[in-house]
Short mmCIF file of C-alpha atoms and ligand atoms in Angstrom, two decimals:
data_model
loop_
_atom_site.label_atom_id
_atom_site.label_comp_id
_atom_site.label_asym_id
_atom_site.label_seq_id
_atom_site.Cartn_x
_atom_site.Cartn_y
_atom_site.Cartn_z
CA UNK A 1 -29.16 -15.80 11.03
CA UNK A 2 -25.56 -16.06 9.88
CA UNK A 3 -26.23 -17.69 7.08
CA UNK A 4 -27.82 -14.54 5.34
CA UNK A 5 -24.62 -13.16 5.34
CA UNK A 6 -23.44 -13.39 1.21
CA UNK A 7 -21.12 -16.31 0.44
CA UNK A 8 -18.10 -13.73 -0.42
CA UNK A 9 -18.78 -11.98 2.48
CA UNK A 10 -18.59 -15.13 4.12
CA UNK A 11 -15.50 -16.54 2.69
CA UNK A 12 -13.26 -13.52 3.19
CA UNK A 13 -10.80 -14.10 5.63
CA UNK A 14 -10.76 -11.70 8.68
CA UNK A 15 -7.35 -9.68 8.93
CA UNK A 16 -4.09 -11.68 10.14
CA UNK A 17 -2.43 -7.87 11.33
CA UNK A 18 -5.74 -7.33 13.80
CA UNK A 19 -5.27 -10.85 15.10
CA UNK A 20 -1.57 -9.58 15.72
CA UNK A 21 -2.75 -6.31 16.98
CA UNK A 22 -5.54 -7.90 19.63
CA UNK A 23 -2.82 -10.00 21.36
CA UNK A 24 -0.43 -7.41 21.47
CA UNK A 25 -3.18 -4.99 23.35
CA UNK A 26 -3.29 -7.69 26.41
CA UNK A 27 0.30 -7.64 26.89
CA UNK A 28 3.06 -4.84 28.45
CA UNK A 29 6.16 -3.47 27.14
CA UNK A 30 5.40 -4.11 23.57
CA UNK A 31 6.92 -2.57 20.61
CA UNK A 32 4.75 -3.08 17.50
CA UNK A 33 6.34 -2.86 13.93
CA UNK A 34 2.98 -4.20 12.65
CA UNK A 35 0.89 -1.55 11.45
CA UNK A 36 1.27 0.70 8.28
CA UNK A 37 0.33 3.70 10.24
CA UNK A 38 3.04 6.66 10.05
CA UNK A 39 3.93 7.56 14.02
CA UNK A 40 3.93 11.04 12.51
CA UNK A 41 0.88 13.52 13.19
CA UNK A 42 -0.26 15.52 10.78
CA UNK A 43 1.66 18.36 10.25
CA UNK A 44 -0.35 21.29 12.58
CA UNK A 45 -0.13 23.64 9.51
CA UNK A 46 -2.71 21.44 7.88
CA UNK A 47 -4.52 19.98 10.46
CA UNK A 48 -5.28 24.14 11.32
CA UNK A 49 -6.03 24.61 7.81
CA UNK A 50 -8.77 22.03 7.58
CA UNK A 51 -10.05 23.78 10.75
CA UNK A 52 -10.65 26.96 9.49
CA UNK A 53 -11.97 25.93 6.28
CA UNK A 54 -14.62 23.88 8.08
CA UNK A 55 -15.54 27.19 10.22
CA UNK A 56 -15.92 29.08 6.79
CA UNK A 57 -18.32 26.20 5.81
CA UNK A 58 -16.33 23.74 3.89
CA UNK A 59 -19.13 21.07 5.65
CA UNK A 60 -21.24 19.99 3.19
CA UNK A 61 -21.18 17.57 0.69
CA UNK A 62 -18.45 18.25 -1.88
CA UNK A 63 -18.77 17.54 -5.60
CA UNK A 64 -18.02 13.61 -6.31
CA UNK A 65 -14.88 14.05 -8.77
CA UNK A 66 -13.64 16.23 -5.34
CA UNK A 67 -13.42 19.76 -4.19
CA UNK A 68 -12.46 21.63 -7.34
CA UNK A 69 -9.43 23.43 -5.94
CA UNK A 70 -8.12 20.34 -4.70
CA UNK A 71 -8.76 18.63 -8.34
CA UNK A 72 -6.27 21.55 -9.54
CA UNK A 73 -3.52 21.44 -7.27
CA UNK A 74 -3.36 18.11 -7.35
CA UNK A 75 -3.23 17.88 -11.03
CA UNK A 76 -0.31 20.58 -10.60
CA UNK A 77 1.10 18.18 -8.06
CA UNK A 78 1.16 15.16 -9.90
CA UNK A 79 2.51 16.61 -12.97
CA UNK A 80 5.35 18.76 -11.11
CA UNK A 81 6.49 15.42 -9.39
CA UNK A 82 5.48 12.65 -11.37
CA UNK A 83 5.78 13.61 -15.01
CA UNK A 84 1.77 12.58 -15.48
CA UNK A 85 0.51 15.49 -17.82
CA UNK A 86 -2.96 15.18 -16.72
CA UNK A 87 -5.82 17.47 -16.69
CA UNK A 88 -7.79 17.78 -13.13
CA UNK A 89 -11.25 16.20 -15.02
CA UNK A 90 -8.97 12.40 -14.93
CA UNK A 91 -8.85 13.13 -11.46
CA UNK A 92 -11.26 11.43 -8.97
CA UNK A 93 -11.15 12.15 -4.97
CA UNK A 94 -11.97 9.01 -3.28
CA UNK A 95 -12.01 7.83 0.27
CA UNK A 96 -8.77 6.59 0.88
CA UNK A 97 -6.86 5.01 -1.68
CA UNK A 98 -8.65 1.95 -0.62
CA UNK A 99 -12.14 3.50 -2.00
CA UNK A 100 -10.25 4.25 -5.27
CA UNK A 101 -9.23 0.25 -5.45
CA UNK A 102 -12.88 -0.76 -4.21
CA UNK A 103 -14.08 1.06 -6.76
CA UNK A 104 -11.75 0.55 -9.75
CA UNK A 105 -12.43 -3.52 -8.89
CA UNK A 106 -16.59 -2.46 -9.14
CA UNK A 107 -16.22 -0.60 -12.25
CA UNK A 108 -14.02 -2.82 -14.31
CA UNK A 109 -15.19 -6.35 -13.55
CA UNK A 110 -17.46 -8.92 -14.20
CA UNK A 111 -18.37 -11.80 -12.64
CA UNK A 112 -15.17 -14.40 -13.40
CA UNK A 113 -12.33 -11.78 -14.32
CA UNK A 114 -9.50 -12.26 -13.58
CA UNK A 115 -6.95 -9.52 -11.66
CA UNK A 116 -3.74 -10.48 -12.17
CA UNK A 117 -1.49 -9.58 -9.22
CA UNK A 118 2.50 -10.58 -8.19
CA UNK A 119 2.24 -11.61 -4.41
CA UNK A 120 3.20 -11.05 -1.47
CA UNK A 121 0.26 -8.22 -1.85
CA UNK A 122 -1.24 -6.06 0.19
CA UNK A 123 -3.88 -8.37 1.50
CA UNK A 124 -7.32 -6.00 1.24
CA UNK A 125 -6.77 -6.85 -2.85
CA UNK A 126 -8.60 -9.75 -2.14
CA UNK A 127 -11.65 -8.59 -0.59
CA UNK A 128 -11.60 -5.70 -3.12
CA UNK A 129 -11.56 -8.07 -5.97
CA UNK A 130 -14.32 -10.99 -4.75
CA UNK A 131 -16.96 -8.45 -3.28
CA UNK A 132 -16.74 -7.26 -7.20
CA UNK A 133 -17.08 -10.84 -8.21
CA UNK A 134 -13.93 -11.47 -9.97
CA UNK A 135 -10.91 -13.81 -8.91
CA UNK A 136 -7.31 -13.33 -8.27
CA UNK A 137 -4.45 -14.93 -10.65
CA UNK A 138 -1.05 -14.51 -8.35
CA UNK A 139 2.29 -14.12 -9.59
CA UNK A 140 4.78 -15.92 -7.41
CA UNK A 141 7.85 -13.36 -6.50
CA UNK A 142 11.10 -14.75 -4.96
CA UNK A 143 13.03 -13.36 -2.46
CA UNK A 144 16.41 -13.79 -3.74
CA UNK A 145 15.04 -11.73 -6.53
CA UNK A 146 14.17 -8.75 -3.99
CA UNK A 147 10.42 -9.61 -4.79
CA UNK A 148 10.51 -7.79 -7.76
CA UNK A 149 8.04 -8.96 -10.20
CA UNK A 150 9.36 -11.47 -13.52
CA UNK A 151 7.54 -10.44 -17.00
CA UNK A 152 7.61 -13.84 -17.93
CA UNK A 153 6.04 -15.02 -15.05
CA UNK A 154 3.45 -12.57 -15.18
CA UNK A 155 2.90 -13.95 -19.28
CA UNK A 156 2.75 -17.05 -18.02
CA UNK A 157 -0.32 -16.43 -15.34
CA UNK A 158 -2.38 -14.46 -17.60
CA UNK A 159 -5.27 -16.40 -19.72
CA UNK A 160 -8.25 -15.45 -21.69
CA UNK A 161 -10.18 -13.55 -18.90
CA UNK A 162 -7.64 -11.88 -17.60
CA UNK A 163 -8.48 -7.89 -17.67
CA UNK A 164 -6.30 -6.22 -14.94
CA UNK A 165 -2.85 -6.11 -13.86
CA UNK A 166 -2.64 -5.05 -10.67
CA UNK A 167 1.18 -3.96 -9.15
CA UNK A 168 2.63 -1.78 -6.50
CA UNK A 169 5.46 -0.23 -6.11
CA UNK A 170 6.93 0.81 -3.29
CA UNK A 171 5.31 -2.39 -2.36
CA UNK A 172 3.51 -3.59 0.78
CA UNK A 173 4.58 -5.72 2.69
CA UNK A 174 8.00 -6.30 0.69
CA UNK A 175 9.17 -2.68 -0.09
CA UNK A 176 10.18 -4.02 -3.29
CA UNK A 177 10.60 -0.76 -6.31
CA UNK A 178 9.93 -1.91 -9.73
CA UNK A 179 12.37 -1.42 -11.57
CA UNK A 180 12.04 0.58 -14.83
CA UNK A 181 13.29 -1.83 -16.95
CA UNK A 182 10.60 -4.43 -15.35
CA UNK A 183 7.75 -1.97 -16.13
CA UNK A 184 8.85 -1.74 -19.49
CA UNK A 185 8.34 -5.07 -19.90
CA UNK A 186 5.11 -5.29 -18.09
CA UNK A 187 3.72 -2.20 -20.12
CA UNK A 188 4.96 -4.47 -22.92
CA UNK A 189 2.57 -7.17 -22.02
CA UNK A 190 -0.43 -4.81 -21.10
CA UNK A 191 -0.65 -3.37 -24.22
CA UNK A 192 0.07 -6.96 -26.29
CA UNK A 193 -2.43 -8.28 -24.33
CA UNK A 194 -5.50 -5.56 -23.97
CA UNK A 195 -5.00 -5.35 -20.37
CA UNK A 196 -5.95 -2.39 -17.86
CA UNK A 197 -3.02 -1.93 -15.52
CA UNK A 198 -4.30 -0.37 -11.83
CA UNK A 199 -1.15 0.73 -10.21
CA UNK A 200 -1.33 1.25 -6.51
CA UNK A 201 1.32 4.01 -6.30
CA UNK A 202 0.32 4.87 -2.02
CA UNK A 203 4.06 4.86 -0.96
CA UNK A 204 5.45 6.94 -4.59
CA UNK A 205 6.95 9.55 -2.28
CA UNK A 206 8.75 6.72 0.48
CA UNK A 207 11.26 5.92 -2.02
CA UNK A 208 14.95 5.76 -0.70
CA UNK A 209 17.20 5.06 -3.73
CA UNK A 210 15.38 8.18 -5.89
CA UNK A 211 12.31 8.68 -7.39
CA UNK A 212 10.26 5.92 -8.68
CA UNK A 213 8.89 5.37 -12.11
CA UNK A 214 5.11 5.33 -12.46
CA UNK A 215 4.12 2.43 -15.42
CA UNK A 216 1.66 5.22 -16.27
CA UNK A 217 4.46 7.35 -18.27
CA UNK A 218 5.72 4.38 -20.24
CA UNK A 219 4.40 4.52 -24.13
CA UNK A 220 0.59 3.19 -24.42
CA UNK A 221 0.17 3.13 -21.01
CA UNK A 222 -1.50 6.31 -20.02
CA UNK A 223 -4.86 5.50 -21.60
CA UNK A 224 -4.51 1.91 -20.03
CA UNK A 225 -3.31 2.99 -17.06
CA UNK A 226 -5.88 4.11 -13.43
CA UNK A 227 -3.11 5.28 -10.48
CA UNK A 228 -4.13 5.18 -7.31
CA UNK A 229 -2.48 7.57 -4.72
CA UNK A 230 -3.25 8.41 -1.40
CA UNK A 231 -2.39 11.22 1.45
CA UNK A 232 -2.50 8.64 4.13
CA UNK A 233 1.35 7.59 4.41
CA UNK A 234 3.43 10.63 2.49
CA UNK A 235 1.56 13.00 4.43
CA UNK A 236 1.11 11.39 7.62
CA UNK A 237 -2.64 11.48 7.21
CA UNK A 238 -4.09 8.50 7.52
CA UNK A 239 -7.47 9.00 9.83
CA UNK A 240 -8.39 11.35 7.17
CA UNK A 241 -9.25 9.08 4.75
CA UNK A 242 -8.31 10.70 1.75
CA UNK A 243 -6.90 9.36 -1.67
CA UNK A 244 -7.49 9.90 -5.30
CA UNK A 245 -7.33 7.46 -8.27
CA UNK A 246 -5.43 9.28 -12.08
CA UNK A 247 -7.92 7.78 -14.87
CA UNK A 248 -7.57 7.42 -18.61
CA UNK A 249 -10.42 9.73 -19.86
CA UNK A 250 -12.79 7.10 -20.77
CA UNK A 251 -12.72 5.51 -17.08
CA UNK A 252 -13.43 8.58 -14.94
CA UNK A 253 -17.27 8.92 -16.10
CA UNK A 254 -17.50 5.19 -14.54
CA UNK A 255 -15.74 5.62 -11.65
CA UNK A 256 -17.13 8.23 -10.66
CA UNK A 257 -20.34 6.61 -10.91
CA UNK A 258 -19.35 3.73 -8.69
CA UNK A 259 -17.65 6.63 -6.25
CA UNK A 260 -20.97 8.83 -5.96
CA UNK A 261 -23.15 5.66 -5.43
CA UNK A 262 -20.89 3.87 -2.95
CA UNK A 263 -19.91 7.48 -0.79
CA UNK A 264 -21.49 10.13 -2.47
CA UNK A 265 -18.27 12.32 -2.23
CA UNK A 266 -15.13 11.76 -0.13
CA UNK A 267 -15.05 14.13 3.18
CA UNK A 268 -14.93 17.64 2.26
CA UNK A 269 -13.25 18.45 5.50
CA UNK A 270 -10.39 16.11 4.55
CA UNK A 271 -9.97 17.73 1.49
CA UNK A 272 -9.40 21.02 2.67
CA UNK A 273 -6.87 19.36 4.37
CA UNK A 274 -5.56 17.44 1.73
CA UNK A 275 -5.49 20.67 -0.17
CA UNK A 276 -3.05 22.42 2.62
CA UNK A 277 -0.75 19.18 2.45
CA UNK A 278 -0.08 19.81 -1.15
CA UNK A 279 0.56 23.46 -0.99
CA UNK A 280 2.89 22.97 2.25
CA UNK A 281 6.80 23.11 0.84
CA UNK A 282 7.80 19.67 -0.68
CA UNK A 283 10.81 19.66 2.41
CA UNK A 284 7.91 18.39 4.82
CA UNK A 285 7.14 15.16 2.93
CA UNK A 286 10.74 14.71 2.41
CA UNK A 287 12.10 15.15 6.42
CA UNK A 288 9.69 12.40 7.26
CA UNK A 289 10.27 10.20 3.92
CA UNK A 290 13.77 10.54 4.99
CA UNK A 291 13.60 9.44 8.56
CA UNK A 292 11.54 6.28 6.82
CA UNK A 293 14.44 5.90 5.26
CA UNK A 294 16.93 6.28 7.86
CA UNK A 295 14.66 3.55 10.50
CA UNK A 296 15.11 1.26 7.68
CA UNK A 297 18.12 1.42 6.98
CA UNK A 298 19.17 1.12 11.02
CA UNK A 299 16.61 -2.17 10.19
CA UNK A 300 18.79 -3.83 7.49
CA UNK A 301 21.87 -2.85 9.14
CA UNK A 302 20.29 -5.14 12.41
CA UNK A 303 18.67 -8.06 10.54
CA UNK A 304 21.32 -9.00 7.64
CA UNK A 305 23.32 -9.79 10.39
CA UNK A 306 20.69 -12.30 12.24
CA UNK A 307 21.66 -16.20 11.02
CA UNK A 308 19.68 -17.35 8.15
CA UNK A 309 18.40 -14.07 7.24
CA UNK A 310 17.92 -13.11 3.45
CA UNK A 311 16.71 -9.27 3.53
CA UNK A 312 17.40 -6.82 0.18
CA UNK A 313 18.57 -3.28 1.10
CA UNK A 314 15.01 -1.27 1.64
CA UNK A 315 13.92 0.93 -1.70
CA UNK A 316 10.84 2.16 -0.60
CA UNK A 317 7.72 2.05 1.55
CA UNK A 318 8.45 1.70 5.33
CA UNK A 319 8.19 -2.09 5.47
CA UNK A 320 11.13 -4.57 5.72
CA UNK A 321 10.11 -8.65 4.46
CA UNK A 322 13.14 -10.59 6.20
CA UNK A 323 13.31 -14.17 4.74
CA UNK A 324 14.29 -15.99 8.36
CA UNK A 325 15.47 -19.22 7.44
CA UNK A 326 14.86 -21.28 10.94
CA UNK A 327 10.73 -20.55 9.99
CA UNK A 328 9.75 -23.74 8.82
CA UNK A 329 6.24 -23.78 9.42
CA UNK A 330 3.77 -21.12 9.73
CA UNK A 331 5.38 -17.76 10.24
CA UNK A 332 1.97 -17.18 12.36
CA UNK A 333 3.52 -19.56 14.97
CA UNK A 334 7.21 -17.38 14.86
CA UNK A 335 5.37 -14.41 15.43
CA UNK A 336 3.23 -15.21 18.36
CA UNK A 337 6.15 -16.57 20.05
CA UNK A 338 8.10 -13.53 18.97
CA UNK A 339 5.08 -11.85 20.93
CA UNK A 340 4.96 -13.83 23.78
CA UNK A 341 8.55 -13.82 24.76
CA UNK A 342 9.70 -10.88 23.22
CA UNK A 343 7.35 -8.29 23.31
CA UNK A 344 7.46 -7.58 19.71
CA UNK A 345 5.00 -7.62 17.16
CA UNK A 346 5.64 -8.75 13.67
CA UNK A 347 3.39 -10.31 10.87
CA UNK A 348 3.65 -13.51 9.40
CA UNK A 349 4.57 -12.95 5.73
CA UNK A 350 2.25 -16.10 4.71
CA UNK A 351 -0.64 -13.69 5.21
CA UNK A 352 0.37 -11.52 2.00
CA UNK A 353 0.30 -14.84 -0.25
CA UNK A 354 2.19 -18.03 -0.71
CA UNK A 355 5.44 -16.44 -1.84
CA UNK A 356 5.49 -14.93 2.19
CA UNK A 357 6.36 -18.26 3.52
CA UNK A 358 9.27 -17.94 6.05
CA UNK A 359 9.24 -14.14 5.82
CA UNK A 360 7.69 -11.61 8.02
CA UNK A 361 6.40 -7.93 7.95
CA UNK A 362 8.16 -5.59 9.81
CA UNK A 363 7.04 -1.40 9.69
CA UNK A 364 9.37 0.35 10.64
CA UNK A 365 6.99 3.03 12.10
CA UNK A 366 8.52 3.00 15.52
CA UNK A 367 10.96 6.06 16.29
CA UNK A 368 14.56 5.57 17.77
CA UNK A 369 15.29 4.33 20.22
CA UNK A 370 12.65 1.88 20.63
CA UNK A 371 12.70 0.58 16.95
CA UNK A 372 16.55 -0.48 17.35
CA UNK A 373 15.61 -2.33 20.57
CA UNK A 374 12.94 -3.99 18.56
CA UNK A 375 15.17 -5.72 16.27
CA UNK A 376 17.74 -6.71 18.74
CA UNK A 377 14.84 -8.31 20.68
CA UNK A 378 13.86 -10.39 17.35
CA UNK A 379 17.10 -10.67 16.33
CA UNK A 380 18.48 -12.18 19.59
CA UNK A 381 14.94 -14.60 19.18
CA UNK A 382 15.74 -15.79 15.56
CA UNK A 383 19.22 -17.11 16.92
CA UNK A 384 17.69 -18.89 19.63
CA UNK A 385 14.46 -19.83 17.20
CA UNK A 386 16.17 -22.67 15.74
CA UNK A 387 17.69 -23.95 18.77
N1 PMP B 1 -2.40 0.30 -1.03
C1 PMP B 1 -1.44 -0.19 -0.26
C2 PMP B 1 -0.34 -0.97 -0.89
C3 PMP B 1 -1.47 0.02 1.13
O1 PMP B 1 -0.50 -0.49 1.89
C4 PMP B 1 -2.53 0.75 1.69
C5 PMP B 1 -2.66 0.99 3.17
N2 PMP B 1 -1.97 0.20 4.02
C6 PMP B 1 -3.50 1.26 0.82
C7 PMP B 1 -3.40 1.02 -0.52
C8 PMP B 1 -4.67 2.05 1.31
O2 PMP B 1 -4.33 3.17 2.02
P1 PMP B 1 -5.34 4.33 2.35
O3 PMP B 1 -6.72 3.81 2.13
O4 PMP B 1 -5.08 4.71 3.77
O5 PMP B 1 -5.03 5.42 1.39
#
């Protein structure tokens, strides 16, 4: 009967990280630095919040834009921090930021459009963009270059159905901040060439060299622009599912209508919750992006030192991409030995796209002191690796 199963369906490759994770369940002592998943709870102030707003009756279905409340402190929220000016009707609830990029894909293409999209990337892109039936146009990114993003190689991948540019930053899995002088130039290039820019902006609050600039603010751009955000990784929240996607006005009508087809409404439980997180005091957010910051700096410190080792200094997001120079082959085969003898888990960087070769994926959300131990254990395996 598995042939009834659709041909994209099909030809979607199943997750590299669970692979990683299944191993690492059969196997003792292991410290993990493979999962995007904050080791934080969720603050109790919200988590009682959301309780007593579900025992008032917050339980049904919400509206599909989102709660109302939550559509105007958000709005507040964005504009305080980010600069956005927006009003809460470009503002859509979704589940996760992942059901904002599902449905951004479903609203904006058609069959043989073409996403274009600097990798290493956050590997879910890909399902995102084939289940809506368009294909992926990658942007090779260098290490040396602290995988930020080239203009001119981005001109040079785009042709004539090429409809969205697609960037993050902080970045996943390379931590990589575009810099403002980069998104000038890509905001540039949107607008000369008619393109819609979806910027997956998740990790905007994990930033560790100040705040980062959203392309969104950047002349032209704001009526080009959809921003996805989330609550999952500033606020430690992600088994809540919660996200929310900043539209140009003439978007949000159609992505709303993909939203309220695909999940009628995002949980209205969640978004009493997510409404606490935004009116809890900004200090919150910022003791836990700065212990981020702190693990990865501890992680650089480590792993610059290993032999062969090209690393930048972190700038956002909680992920370090090491460039280990004894990986020849498949980074898949470093990291199961890393596994095997060393009890750590890491993931190969080949999995986020071609320009991952030799590079892996390390999270640094693992507290002290078992993070530090971590990367002794891999560093001590890299200088035996090649011997
Ligand atoms: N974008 C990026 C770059 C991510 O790393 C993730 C989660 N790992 C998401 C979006 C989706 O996060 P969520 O659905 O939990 O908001």
């Amino acid at each position: 009967m598995e042939d009834k199963v659709s041909q994209v369906v099909r030809a979607s490759a199943p997750s590299v990280i669970r692979e990683m994770f299944q191993r690492a369940a059969a196997l003792e002592g292991v410290i993990s630095l493979g999962i995007g998943d904050p080791d934080f709870h969720t603050p109790e102030a919200i988590c009682r919040a959301a309780l007593a707003d579900a025992l008032k009756g917050h339980t049904h279905y919400a509206s599909s834009q989102g709660d109302p409340e939550l559509l105007a402190e958000l709005a507040a929220h964005l504009n305080r921090l980010h600069g956005f000016g927006v009003e809460p009707s470009q503002l859509l609830i979704t589940s996760g930021g992942m059901g904002g990029l599902a449905a951004c894909m479903r609203a904006l293409l058609d069959p043989g459009d073409e996403v274009i999209l600097p990798e290493p990337y956050f590997p879910d892109y890909e399902a995102h963009v084939a289940f809506a039936g368009g294909r992926l146009a990658l942007v090779p990114t260098r290490a040396e270059q602290g995988f930020v993003p080239q203009p001119a190689a981005v001109a040079a991948a785009l042709s004539d159905r090429s409809k969205v540019l697609l960037i993050t930053s902080p970045n996943n899995p390379t931590g990589a901040v575009i810099p403002l002088a980069v998104l000038e130039e890509l905001a540039r290039l949107a607008v000369e060439r008619d393109l819609v820019v979806i910027s997956d902006e998740v990790y905007a609050r994990l930033t560790y060299d100040g705040p980062c600039h959203s392309i969104r603010n950047l002349p032209g751009m704001a009526e080009r622009t959809v921003v996805i955000g989330s609550f999952s990784k500033a606020f430690a929240m992600t088994g809540w599912r919660l996200g929310w996607a900043v539209c140009p006005p003439w978007f949000t009508p159609h992505l709303l209508n993909v939203v309220t087809h695909n999940t009628s409404c995002a949980s209205s439980v969640s978004q009493r919750a997510a409404l606490a997180a935004l009116r809890q005091p900004d200090a919150v957010v910022e003791a836990m992006a700065e212990e981020f910051s702190r693990r990865c700096r501890t992680a650089y410190e480590i792993l610059s030192k290993a032999p062969g080792v090209t690393l930048s200094p972190p700038r956002g997001s909680f992920y370090l991409f090491p460039k280990i120079g004894c990986i020849r082959g498949p980074a898949r085969e470093f990291c199961l030995e890393l596994l095997e003898k060393e009890r750590v888990v890491a993931v190969p960087g080949e999995s986020f796209g071609p320009s991952g070769r030799g590079c892996v994926r390390l999270a640094c959300t693992v507290a002290e002191p078992r993070l530090s131990r971590a990367l002794e254990r891999l560093a001590r395996f890299i200088g035996n690796y090649a011997v």
